[in-house]
Short mmCIF file of C-alpha atoms and ligand atoms in Angstrom, two decimals:
data_model
loop_
_atom_site.label_atom_id
_atom_site.label_comp_id
_atom_site.label_asym_id
_atom_site.label_seq_id
_atom_site.Cartn_x
_atom_site.Cartn_y
_atom_site.Cartn_z
CA UNK A 1 8.42 -11.52 109.32
CA UNK A 2 4.66 -11.21 108.94
CA UNK A 3 3.06 -12.66 105.38
CA UNK A 4 1.74 -8.92 104.06
CA UNK A 5 5.45 -8.11 104.36
CA UNK A 6 6.53 -9.99 101.90
CA UNK A 7 4.33 -8.14 98.66
CA UNK A 8 5.59 -5.82 97.46
CA UNK A 9 5.16 -2.06 98.20
CA UNK A 10 3.69 -1.53 94.64
CA UNK A 11 0.86 -4.02 95.35
CA UNK A 12 0.54 -3.57 99.32
CA UNK A 13 -0.02 0.30 98.20
CA UNK A 14 -2.80 -0.28 95.69
CA UNK A 15 -4.32 -2.81 98.24
CA UNK A 16 -4.75 -0.31 100.72
CA UNK A 17 -5.80 2.56 97.87
CA UNK A 18 -8.71 0.28 96.07
CA UNK A 19 -11.04 0.87 98.67
CA UNK A 20 -11.24 4.71 99.22
CA UNK A 21 -10.78 4.83 95.29
CA UNK A 22 -13.74 2.93 94.92
CA UNK A 23 -15.87 4.41 97.31
CA UNK A 24 -14.76 7.40 95.65
CA UNK A 25 -16.37 5.79 92.39
CA UNK A 26 -19.73 4.49 93.85
CA UNK A 27 -20.24 7.51 96.01
CA UNK A 28 -19.53 10.26 93.08
CA UNK A 29 -18.55 8.97 90.12
CA UNK A 30 -21.26 6.70 90.12
CA UNK A 31 -24.60 8.74 90.83
CA UNK A 32 -22.68 11.66 88.74
CA UNK A 33 -23.02 9.86 85.79
CA UNK A 34 -26.39 8.06 86.31
CA UNK A 35 -28.27 11.41 87.31
CA UNK A 36 -26.94 13.54 84.87
CA UNK A 37 -27.30 10.85 82.04
CA UNK A 38 -30.93 10.44 83.31
CA UNK A 39 -31.73 14.41 83.34
CA UNK A 40 -29.57 14.76 80.42
CA UNK A 41 -31.94 12.08 78.09
CA UNK A 42 -34.82 14.47 79.16
CA UNK A 43 -33.17 17.58 78.02
CA UNK A 44 -32.43 15.75 74.82
CA UNK A 45 -35.77 14.44 74.20
CA UNK A 46 -37.19 17.34 74.83
CA UNK A 47 -34.08 19.77 72.74
CA UNK A 48 -34.88 17.10 69.81
CA UNK A 49 -38.91 17.42 69.95
CA UNK A 50 -38.30 21.52 69.74
CA UNK A 51 -35.93 21.37 67.11
CA UNK A 52 -38.20 19.43 64.78
CA UNK A 53 -41.72 20.39 65.60
CA UNK A 54 -41.95 23.26 67.86
CA UNK A 55 -41.75 27.04 65.76
CA UNK A 56 -38.41 28.47 64.35
CA UNK A 57 -37.76 30.54 66.72
CA UNK A 58 -37.92 27.81 69.59
CA UNK A 59 -36.69 26.05 67.63
CA UNK A 60 -33.46 28.24 67.29
CA UNK A 61 -32.86 28.52 70.74
CA UNK A 62 -32.56 24.69 71.01
CA UNK A 63 -30.39 24.80 68.08
CA UNK A 64 -28.35 27.49 69.82
CA UNK A 65 -27.79 25.46 72.85
CA UNK A 66 -26.79 22.13 71.25
CA UNK A 67 -24.36 24.73 68.85
CA UNK A 68 -22.83 26.13 72.39
CA UNK A 69 -22.12 22.70 74.62
CA UNK A 70 -21.14 21.09 71.47
CA UNK A 71 -18.88 23.84 70.25
CA UNK A 72 -16.55 24.32 73.69
CA UNK A 73 -14.68 21.75 75.64
CA UNK A 74 -16.45 20.22 78.58
CA UNK A 75 -14.27 21.40 81.34
CA UNK A 76 -14.35 24.62 80.03
CA UNK A 77 -18.42 24.66 80.98
CA UNK A 78 -17.20 22.86 84.42
CA UNK A 79 -15.10 26.16 84.95
CA UNK A 80 -17.46 28.84 83.52
CA UNK A 81 -20.33 27.18 86.05
CA UNK A 82 -18.06 26.28 88.64
CA UNK A 83 -15.34 29.36 89.18
CA UNK A 84 -17.16 31.86 86.36
CA UNK A 85 -20.39 32.32 87.83
CA UNK A 86 -20.12 33.28 91.34
CA UNK A 87 -18.34 36.78 90.25
CA UNK A 88 -21.86 36.66 88.84
CA UNK A 89 -23.42 36.25 92.01
CA UNK A 90 -24.55 32.52 91.17
CA UNK A 91 -23.04 30.17 93.71
CA UNK A 92 -23.32 26.61 92.71
CA UNK A 93 -21.38 23.63 94.91
CA UNK A 94 -19.09 21.21 93.15
CA UNK A 95 -21.32 18.73 93.10
CA UNK A 96 -24.47 20.37 91.42
CA UNK A 97 -21.87 22.22 88.98
CA UNK A 98 -20.68 19.18 87.91
CA UNK A 99 -24.11 17.70 87.53
CA UNK A 100 -25.22 20.72 85.59
CA UNK A 101 -22.29 20.34 83.64
CA UNK A 102 -22.92 16.81 82.71
CA UNK A 103 -26.40 17.35 82.21
CA UNK A 104 -26.41 19.94 79.76
CA UNK A 105 -23.73 18.10 77.78
CA UNK A 106 -25.73 14.83 77.80
CA UNK A 107 -28.85 17.13 76.59
CA UNK A 108 -26.74 18.46 73.59
CA UNK A 109 -25.42 15.05 72.55
CA UNK A 110 -28.00 12.94 73.11
CA UNK A 111 -30.88 15.04 71.33
CA UNK A 112 -28.73 14.83 68.38
CA UNK A 113 -28.79 11.01 68.58
CA UNK A 114 -32.59 11.24 69.53
CA UNK A 115 -33.04 13.26 66.41
CA UNK A 116 -31.18 11.10 64.04
CA UNK A 117 -33.36 8.60 65.53
CA UNK A 118 -36.88 10.46 65.05
CA UNK A 119 -36.20 11.46 61.83
CA UNK A 120 -35.02 7.70 61.06
CA UNK A 121 -38.85 6.86 61.02
CA UNK A 122 -40.13 6.84 57.98
CA UNK A 123 -43.19 9.33 57.07
CA UNK A 124 -45.28 6.47 56.27
CA UNK A 125 -45.15 5.42 59.98
CA UNK A 126 -46.45 9.24 60.56
CA UNK A 127 -49.74 8.84 57.82
CA UNK A 128 -50.51 5.70 59.59
CA UNK A 129 -50.91 7.06 62.73
CA UNK A 130 -52.35 10.13 61.19
CA UNK A 131 -54.87 8.28 59.12
CA UNK A 132 -56.64 6.90 62.62
CA UNK A 133 -57.16 10.35 64.14
CA UNK A 134 -53.88 10.49 66.00
CA UNK A 135 -52.61 14.39 66.90
CA UNK A 136 -49.28 15.04 66.55
CA UNK A 137 -48.40 14.48 70.09
CA UNK A 138 -49.92 11.03 69.85
CA UNK A 139 -49.10 9.72 67.08
CA UNK A 140 -45.43 10.95 68.32
CA UNK A 141 -45.70 9.02 72.17
CA UNK A 142 -47.66 5.82 70.73
CA UNK A 143 -46.10 5.39 67.34
CA UNK A 144 -42.96 7.48 66.62
CA UNK A 145 -40.69 7.63 69.93
CA UNK A 146 -41.48 3.96 70.92
CA UNK A 147 -39.78 2.88 67.23
CA UNK A 148 -37.19 5.66 67.69
CA UNK A 149 -36.06 4.70 70.77
CA UNK A 150 -34.50 0.93 69.56
CA UNK A 151 -32.62 2.99 67.12
CA UNK A 152 -31.36 5.45 69.86
CA UNK A 153 -30.66 2.65 72.54
CA UNK A 154 -27.39 1.54 70.93
CA UNK A 155 -25.56 5.34 70.61
CA UNK A 156 -26.55 6.23 73.72
CA UNK A 157 -25.28 3.61 75.54
CA UNK A 158 -22.10 4.80 74.35
CA UNK A 159 -22.74 8.38 74.88
CA UNK A 160 -23.32 7.16 78.82
CA UNK A 161 -20.03 5.07 78.81
CA UNK A 162 -18.47 7.96 77.69
CA UNK A 163 -19.77 10.12 79.97
CA UNK A 164 -18.90 7.31 82.96
CA UNK A 165 -15.30 8.32 81.84
CA UNK A 166 -15.59 12.34 81.31
CA UNK A 167 -16.96 12.58 84.96
CA UNK A 168 -13.14 12.77 86.13
CA UNK A 169 -13.09 16.36 84.59
CA UNK A 170 -15.16 17.03 87.64
CA UNK A 171 -11.82 16.38 89.73
CA UNK A 172 -10.64 19.88 88.03
CA UNK A 173 -14.15 21.62 89.77
CA UNK A 174 -13.03 19.56 93.38
CA UNK A 175 -15.52 16.71 93.20
CA UNK A 176 -14.07 13.67 95.39
CA UNK A 177 -14.55 11.43 92.91
CA UNK A 178 -12.49 8.43 91.67
CA UNK A 179 -9.95 10.76 89.69
CA UNK A 180 -9.65 13.04 92.37
CA UNK A 181 -9.25 10.79 94.92
CA UNK A 182 -6.40 9.07 93.38
CA UNK A 183 -4.52 12.60 92.77
CA UNK A 184 -5.37 13.22 96.78
CA UNK A 185 -3.38 9.72 97.81
CA UNK A 186 -0.64 10.52 94.89
CA UNK A 187 0.03 14.23 97.06
CA UNK A 188 0.94 12.44 100.12
CA UNK A 189 2.26 9.00 98.44
CA UNK A 190 4.59 10.51 95.50
CA UNK A 191 3.29 7.36 93.39
CA UNK A 192 1.43 8.73 90.88
CA UNK A 193 2.33 5.66 88.34
CA UNK A 194 0.39 3.41 90.43
CA UNK A 195 -2.08 5.28 91.61
CA UNK A 196 -3.58 6.47 88.52
CA UNK A 197 -2.73 3.06 86.58
CA UNK A 198 -5.17 2.11 89.90
CA UNK A 199 -7.83 5.21 89.29
CA UNK A 200 -7.98 3.55 85.48
CA UNK A 201 -8.18 -0.03 86.22
CA UNK A 202 -11.47 1.19 87.91
CA UNK A 203 -13.26 2.97 85.23
CA UNK A 204 -12.40 -0.04 83.05
CA UNK A 205 -14.12 -2.01 85.52
CA UNK A 206 -17.26 0.33 85.48
CA UNK A 207 -17.19 0.65 81.79
CA UNK A 208 -16.45 -2.70 80.58
CA UNK A 209 -20.15 -3.63 83.30
CA UNK A 210 -21.34 -1.01 82.07
CA UNK A 211 -21.01 -2.22 77.94
CA UNK A 212 -22.17 -5.54 79.18
CA UNK A 213 -25.39 -4.16 80.70
CA UNK A 214 -25.60 -1.98 77.38
CA UNK A 215 -25.34 -5.67 75.29
CA UNK A 216 -28.22 -6.80 77.51
CA UNK A 217 -30.32 -3.53 76.52
CA UNK A 218 -29.48 -3.68 73.08
CA UNK A 219 -30.84 -7.57 72.55
CA UNK A 220 -34.34 -6.53 75.09
CA UNK A 221 -34.75 -3.80 72.45
CA UNK A 222 -34.21 -5.98 69.62
CA UNK A 223 -37.07 -8.97 70.32
CA UNK A 224 -40.10 -8.17 68.64
CA UNK A 225 -38.25 -10.49 65.97
CA UNK A 226 -35.92 -8.34 65.73
CA UNK A 227 -39.12 -5.93 63.38
CA UNK A 228 -36.11 -3.02 63.06
CA UNK A 229 -34.37 -5.08 60.08
CA UNK A 230 -37.42 -6.92 58.84
CA UNK A 231 -40.46 -4.67 59.13
CA UNK A 232 -40.72 -1.70 56.16
CA UNK B 1 -73.32 12.69 51.54
CA UNK B 2 -69.82 12.15 50.47
CA UNK B 3 -68.30 14.35 48.02
CA UNK B 4 -65.17 16.17 47.26
CA UNK B 5 -65.36 19.10 44.95
CA UNK B 6 -63.19 21.78 43.01
CA UNK B 7 -60.19 19.91 44.30
CA UNK B 8 -56.76 21.94 43.66
CA UNK B 9 -53.68 20.99 44.92
CA UNK B 10 -50.45 21.61 44.07
CA UNK B 11 -46.55 21.01 44.87
CA UNK B 12 -44.25 23.71 44.64
CA UNK B 13 -46.31 25.28 41.50
CA UNK B 14 -46.94 21.90 40.07
CA UNK B 15 -50.63 21.71 39.37
CA UNK B 16 -51.28 17.99 40.66
CA UNK B 17 -55.15 18.37 40.79
CA UNK B 18 -56.85 20.86 38.70
CA UNK B 19 -60.25 20.52 40.19
CA UNK B 20 -61.32 17.65 40.60
CA UNK B 21 -65.26 16.92 41.60
CA UNK B 22 -66.53 13.74 42.95
CA UNK B 23 -68.92 12.48 44.72
CA UNK B 24 -68.84 8.68 46.64
CA UNK B 25 -72.02 6.83 46.65
CA UNK B 26 -72.60 5.96 50.08
CA UNK B 27 -72.29 2.09 50.53
CA UNK B 28 -70.36 1.36 46.95
CA UNK B 29 -67.31 1.06 46.03
CA UNK B 30 -65.65 3.71 43.95
CA UNK B 31 -62.78 2.77 41.69
CA UNK B 32 -60.24 5.26 40.71
CA UNK B 33 -57.96 5.06 37.80
CA UNK B 34 -55.54 6.58 35.44
CA UNK B 35 -51.78 6.56 34.91
CA UNK B 36 -49.24 6.73 36.99
CA UNK B 37 -48.73 10.30 37.94
CA UNK B 38 -52.05 11.60 37.03
CA UNK B 39 -53.00 12.69 40.70
CA UNK B 40 -54.64 9.44 42.60
CA UNK B 41 -52.51 9.12 45.43
CA UNK B 42 -53.36 12.68 46.05
CA UNK B 43 -56.75 12.77 45.35
CA UNK B 44 -56.79 10.23 48.26
CA UNK B 45 -54.82 12.08 51.02
CA UNK B 46 -56.90 15.15 49.96
CA UNK B 47 -59.60 13.45 51.11
CA UNK B 48 -58.04 12.55 54.79
CA UNK B 49 -56.05 15.98 54.82
CA UNK B 50 -52.73 14.13 54.71
CA UNK B 51 -52.32 17.04 51.95
CA UNK B 52 -54.44 20.05 52.19
CA UNK B 53 -56.37 21.05 49.19
CA UNK B 54 -55.44 24.33 48.28
CA UNK B 55 -58.83 24.91 47.13
CA UNK B 56 -62.83 23.02 47.24
CA UNK B 57 -64.86 21.34 49.70
CA UNK B 58 -64.30 17.90 51.63
CA UNK B 59 -67.73 16.72 52.59
CA UNK B 60 -68.18 13.60 54.69
CA UNK B 61 -71.61 12.68 56.52
CA UNK B 62 -71.74 15.86 58.67
CA UNK B 63 -68.33 17.44 58.59
CA UNK B 64 -67.95 19.82 55.49
CA UNK B 65 -64.65 21.65 55.04
CA UNK B 66 -63.95 24.46 52.90
CA UNK B 67 -59.80 25.40 51.48
CA UNK B 68 -58.65 28.73 50.05
CA UNK B 69 -55.34 29.75 49.32
CA UNK B 70 -53.12 29.45 52.76
CA UNK B 71 -55.36 29.49 55.19
CA UNK B 72 -54.88 26.34 56.64
CA UNK B 73 -57.83 24.42 58.69
CA UNK B 74 -57.45 24.40 62.52
CA UNK B 75 -56.43 20.70 64.12
CA UNK B 76 -60.20 20.55 65.10
CA UNK B 77 -61.72 19.99 61.78
CA UNK B 78 -58.69 18.15 60.56
CA UNK B 79 -58.94 15.52 63.17
CA UNK B 80 -62.83 15.61 63.23
CA UNK B 81 -62.44 14.70 58.95
CA UNK B 82 -59.87 12.04 59.68
CA UNK B 83 -61.76 10.11 62.43
CA UNK B 84 -64.39 9.58 59.96
CA UNK B 85 -62.25 8.06 57.42
CA UNK B 86 -59.66 5.13 57.43
CA UNK B 87 -57.33 4.70 54.95
CA UNK B 88 -55.25 1.30 53.34
CA UNK B 89 -51.76 2.13 52.31
CA UNK B 90 -49.74 0.18 49.35
CA UNK B 91 -47.09 -0.92 51.85
CA UNK B 92 -50.02 -1.93 54.43
CA UNK B 93 -47.77 0.70 57.26
CA UNK B 94 -48.62 -1.65 60.33
CA UNK B 95 -47.10 -0.27 63.58
CA UNK B 96 -44.35 -2.65 63.46
CA UNK B 97 -43.32 -2.28 67.59
CA UNK B 98 -47.12 -3.24 67.71
CA UNK B 99 -48.91 -6.88 68.18
CA UNK B 100 -51.10 -7.92 65.21
CA UNK B 101 -54.15 -7.09 67.38
CA UNK B 102 -52.66 -3.58 69.36
CA UNK B 103 -52.55 -2.40 65.55
CA UNK B 104 -56.08 -2.89 65.86
CA UNK B 105 -56.80 -1.43 69.20
CA UNK B 106 -54.53 1.53 68.45
CA UNK B 107 -57.04 4.15 67.18
CA UNK B 108 -60.07 2.90 70.01
CA UNK B 109 -57.69 2.89 72.76
CA UNK B 110 -55.59 6.05 72.19
CA UNK B 111 -57.89 8.32 69.76
CA UNK B 112 -61.16 7.18 71.42
CA UNK B 113 -60.38 6.30 74.49
CA UNK B 114 -61.97 3.15 74.86
CA UNK B 115 -61.45 0.85 77.42
CA UNK B 116 -59.06 -1.77 76.77
CA UNK B 117 -60.59 -4.58 77.36
CA UNK B 118 -63.37 -3.53 75.16
CA UNK B 119 -61.40 -2.47 72.42
CA UNK B 120 -59.93 -5.81 72.46
CA UNK B 121 -63.08 -7.16 72.15
CA UNK B 122 -63.84 -5.53 69.17
CA UNK B 123 -60.44 -5.84 67.64
CA UNK B 124 -61.02 -9.90 67.69
CA UNK B 125 -64.07 -9.42 66.22
CA UNK B 126 -62.30 -7.32 63.14
CA UNK B 127 -59.70 -9.59 63.27
CA UNK B 128 -62.20 -12.54 62.58
CA UNK B 129 -63.44 -10.51 59.90
CA UNK B 130 -60.14 -10.86 58.24
CA UNK B 131 -59.29 -14.26 58.27
CA UNK B 132 -56.37 -13.03 60.91
CA UNK B 133 -57.70 -14.03 64.45
CA UNK B 134 -54.82 -16.56 64.90
CA UNK B 135 -52.51 -14.29 64.54
CA UNK B 136 -53.50 -11.79 66.71
CA UNK B 137 -50.71 -11.47 69.14
CA UNK B 138 -47.94 -12.25 66.31
CA UNK B 139 -45.70 -9.52 65.58
CA UNK B 140 -46.34 -7.45 62.00
CA UNK B 141 -42.82 -8.43 60.80
CA UNK B 142 -43.36 -12.05 60.80
CA UNK B 143 -46.35 -11.69 58.29
CA UNK B 144 -46.82 -12.47 54.58
CA UNK B 145 -47.80 -8.94 53.02
CA UNK B 146 -50.92 -10.50 52.66
CA UNK B 147 -51.62 -11.27 55.88
CA UNK B 148 -50.15 -7.52 56.75
CA UNK B 149 -53.00 -5.85 54.56
CA UNK B 150 -55.67 -8.02 55.68
CA UNK B 151 -54.56 -6.85 59.23
CA UNK B 152 -54.08 -3.07 58.45
CA UNK B 153 -57.88 -3.21 56.79
CA UNK B 154 -59.22 -4.06 60.08
CA UNK B 155 -57.04 -1.44 61.56
CA UNK B 156 -58.63 1.06 59.31
CA UNK B 157 -62.31 -0.23 60.02
CA UNK B 158 -61.89 -0.17 63.94
CA UNK B 159 -63.27 3.42 64.47
CA UNK B 160 -66.28 2.53 61.81
CA UNK B 161 -64.93 5.44 59.15
CA UNK B 162 -67.74 6.41 56.88
CA UNK B 163 -65.32 6.23 54.07
CA UNK B 164 -62.65 3.88 53.81
CA UNK B 165 -59.71 5.16 51.48
CA UNK B 166 -57.20 2.56 49.26
CA UNK B 167 -54.42 3.06 47.82
CA UNK B 168 -53.54 0.89 45.49
CA UNK B 169 -54.12 -1.97 47.92
CA UNK B 170 -53.08 -5.17 45.96
CA UNK B 171 -50.37 -3.64 44.01
CA UNK B 172 -47.50 -4.16 46.55
CA UNK B 173 -48.41 -7.86 46.47
CA UNK B 174 -47.97 -11.57 44.80
CA UNK B 175 -51.39 -12.24 42.70
CA UNK B 176 -52.09 -15.48 44.75
CA UNK B 177 -51.55 -12.70 48.23
CA UNK B 178 -53.37 -9.96 46.54
CA UNK B 179 -56.20 -11.97 45.61
CA UNK B 180 -56.98 -13.07 49.75
CA UNK B 181 -56.86 -9.05 50.40
CA UNK B 182 -59.35 -8.47 47.41
CA UNK B 183 -61.78 -11.26 49.07
CA UNK B 184 -61.76 -9.41 52.18
CA UNK B 185 -62.61 -6.53 50.36
CA UNK B 186 -64.78 -8.02 48.00
CA UNK B 187 -66.68 -9.35 51.73
CA UNK B 188 -66.31 -5.76 52.94
CA UNK B 189 -68.09 -4.51 50.04
CA UNK B 190 -70.76 -6.57 50.21
CA UNK B 191 -71.59 -5.68 53.97
CA UNK B 192 -72.19 -1.87 52.49
CA UNK B 193 -69.12 -0.71 53.22
CA UNK B 194 -68.25 3.13 51.66
CA UNK B 195 -64.76 2.91 49.72
CA UNK B 196 -63.04 5.06 47.70
CA UNK B 197 -60.25 2.91 45.64
CA UNK B 198 -56.89 4.22 43.55
CA UNK B 199 -56.38 0.92 41.38
CA UNK B 200 -53.97 -0.20 38.29
CA UNK B 201 -55.67 -3.60 38.52
CA UNK B 202 -58.56 -3.69 36.24
CA UNK B 203 -60.04 -7.04 37.53
CA UNK B 204 -60.28 -5.38 40.83
CA UNK B 205 -62.06 -2.25 39.80
CA UNK B 206 -64.21 -4.14 37.52
CA UNK B 207 -65.21 -6.78 39.73
CA UNK B 208 -65.77 -4.42 43.52
CA UNK B 209 -66.69 -0.80 41.78
CA UNK B 210 -69.66 0.12 40.80
CA UNK B 211 -68.70 3.20 39.85
CA UNK B 212 -65.48 3.95 37.91
CA UNK B 213 -63.49 7.31 37.77
CA UNK B 214 -60.48 8.01 35.42
CA UNK B 215 -58.53 10.72 35.87
CA UNK B 216 -55.86 11.93 34.11
CA UNK B 217 -53.40 15.11 34.56
CA UNK B 218 -55.80 15.87 37.35
CA UNK B 219 -59.11 16.06 35.92
CA UNK B 220 -61.67 13.14 35.64
CA UNK B 221 -61.89 12.97 32.35
CA UNK B 222 -64.65 9.91 32.41
CA UNK B 223 -66.97 8.54 35.26
CA UNK B 224 -69.78 5.67 34.92
CA UNK B 225 -70.34 2.44 35.60
CA UNK B 226 -67.31 0.11 35.43
CA UNK B 227 -68.79 -1.81 32.38
CA UNK B 228 -69.29 1.78 30.28
CA UNK B 229 -65.70 2.89 31.26
CA UNK B 230 -64.04 -0.48 30.32
CA UNK B 231 -66.37 -1.50 27.71
CA UNK B 232 -67.38 0.92 25.97
CA UNK B 233 -65.62 4.60 27.01
CA UNK B 234 -66.68 7.45 25.04
CA UNK B 235 -63.76 10.19 25.59
CA UNK B 236 -60.82 9.40 23.42
CA UNK B 237 -58.38 9.86 26.25
CA UNK B 238 -60.16 6.80 27.99
CA UNK B 239 -60.27 4.78 25.12
CA UNK B 240 -56.89 4.99 24.89
CA UNK B 241 -55.98 4.11 28.56
CA UNK B 242 -58.34 1.35 28.63
CA UNK B 243 -56.79 0.26 25.22
CA UNK B 244 -53.21 0.54 27.21
CA UNK B 245 -54.45 -1.74 29.68
CA UNK B 246 -55.34 -4.47 27.41
CA UNK B 247 -58.73 -4.86 29.22
N1 ATP C 1 -45.49 15.08 48.41
C1 ATP C 1 -45.06 15.68 46.96
N2 ATP C 1 -43.96 16.76 46.71
C2 ATP C 1 -43.72 16.71 45.41
N3 ATP C 1 -44.52 16.35 44.34
C3 ATP C 1 -45.94 15.25 44.71
C4 ATP C 1 -45.84 15.32 45.77
N4 ATP C 1 -46.54 14.25 45.94
C5 ATP C 1 -47.36 13.29 44.96
N5 ATP C 1 -46.44 14.33 43.90
C6 ATP C 1 -46.42 14.72 42.35
O1 ATP C 1 -48.04 14.69 42.41
C7 ATP C 1 -48.39 14.21 40.62
C8 ATP C 1 -49.49 13.03 41.08
O2 ATP C 1 -48.53 11.82 41.97
P1 ATP C 1 -49.47 10.90 42.51
O3 ATP C 1 -48.91 10.16 43.52
O4 ATP C 1 -51.17 11.53 43.15
O5 ATP C 1 -49.98 10.13 41.18
P2 ATP C 1 -50.40 8.69 41.01
O6 ATP C 1 -51.90 9.11 39.96
O7 ATP C 1 -51.17 7.62 42.40
O8 ATP C 1 -49.69 7.86 40.94
P3 ATP C 1 -49.23 6.36 40.50
O9 ATP C 1 -50.24 5.63 40.10
O10 ATP C 1 -47.84 6.57 39.98
O11 ATP C 1 -49.12 5.71 41.95
C9 ATP C 1 -46.63 13.08 40.18
O12 ATP C 1 -46.33 14.20 39.67
C10 ATP C 1 -46.10 12.88 41.71
O13 ATP C 1 -44.31 13.68 41.50
MG1 MG C 2 -50.52 6.67 43.61
#
């Protein structure tokens, strides 16, 4: 009797499916999460700045975008982009469709975080910047944003961790990411409990690593003698 | 010529400045005194357009801006005027994410586009002038109030403003910390800086100012030399105010 044969079937199954699942995670889940987060932060910053400083009609457009995204389910948004838009003649591959969907989503949610962080910086800081001759743009870039960043880092870290988990929704629009890979293996092995628990474990590994990184980032941004706490 | 003329300002129907005119003597300190809510801060903020006057004229050196009604001044006019003034705030308002020397360099680097090395050199000289060169690399949050205010003074001086506006520069400080700030301001005054200073601190006004204006309810009631205003005021309202200060 060979050694492997001693292993129980469920463990054997877990071991053989581990690499395909992890690979799907590394090739699709992680890039999808990172790309849509980075792009989404850009959209979020722009949206926040437009809502706070742009002329009313433009600010209203930005507000409308946030309202739509926050008020509708992410899964439905993904279906509209991937299954719906082709009827309007717009065909987008699964991965780019997911990327667009998640980017818009991160953009809307992070814009709220960024907006709150920007408004948390006191008027006095704006006035100090203006008093030395800065334009609004200079004050924003040099004085307000660097301080707002430190306020926004912890909540944005949470947004990112949620995003990593939410990427499992991309399975529903045929992106072969981690969860879809698990579904495929279930389809041939008929072992949903084992496979889905294994998929859950891999998500858990990803999010635990991210949580650790987030904690480090917060320490890094908390330097300067923890100025946020002590400065007025 | 540094002069505010006919400055009017109201906040949602509440008329706070009722046509204030004030000439600021160059190379000297003008003190602005008056009860709380009389409009001292608002007048200072009108001088560097942190508030836009509803009416009147602000004239600082070669920049002269007239205000009327709803017409907002152009961005470039606002900047031209701001770049001729520096402001010192009651609660310092240093940039907490920048080191002391970076705070002082900021106007030179970001606004005036100086090369960093040259800006640092000037910043260090200014910090030396306010006795803070040893703390050049410190974070603002680690400094005492008096030290923060001295750095704030250096920051305001960096772009060589024609007029320095001080809004109660010592009133957030304990007496002994206030004293070190007053010393710095005194040296500045001796060196010929032009300052317009709102203050509740009689000793500060008396020891630094060559001219005192008493503001009440948005109007200048009386102005003159400190000895005249504090020693022999003529207007009943000034007399009452000066007496209330226990001078
Ligand atoms: N941004 C604002 N919005 C509404 N009202 C304001 C604003 N700024 C000032 N005021 C009002 O204008 C009046 C004058 O205020 P200001 O701060 O100029 O007085 P002050 O003489 O500096 O008083 P203090 O000695 O307390 O500093 C006050 O009644 C104040 O409530
Ligand atoms: Mg005031």
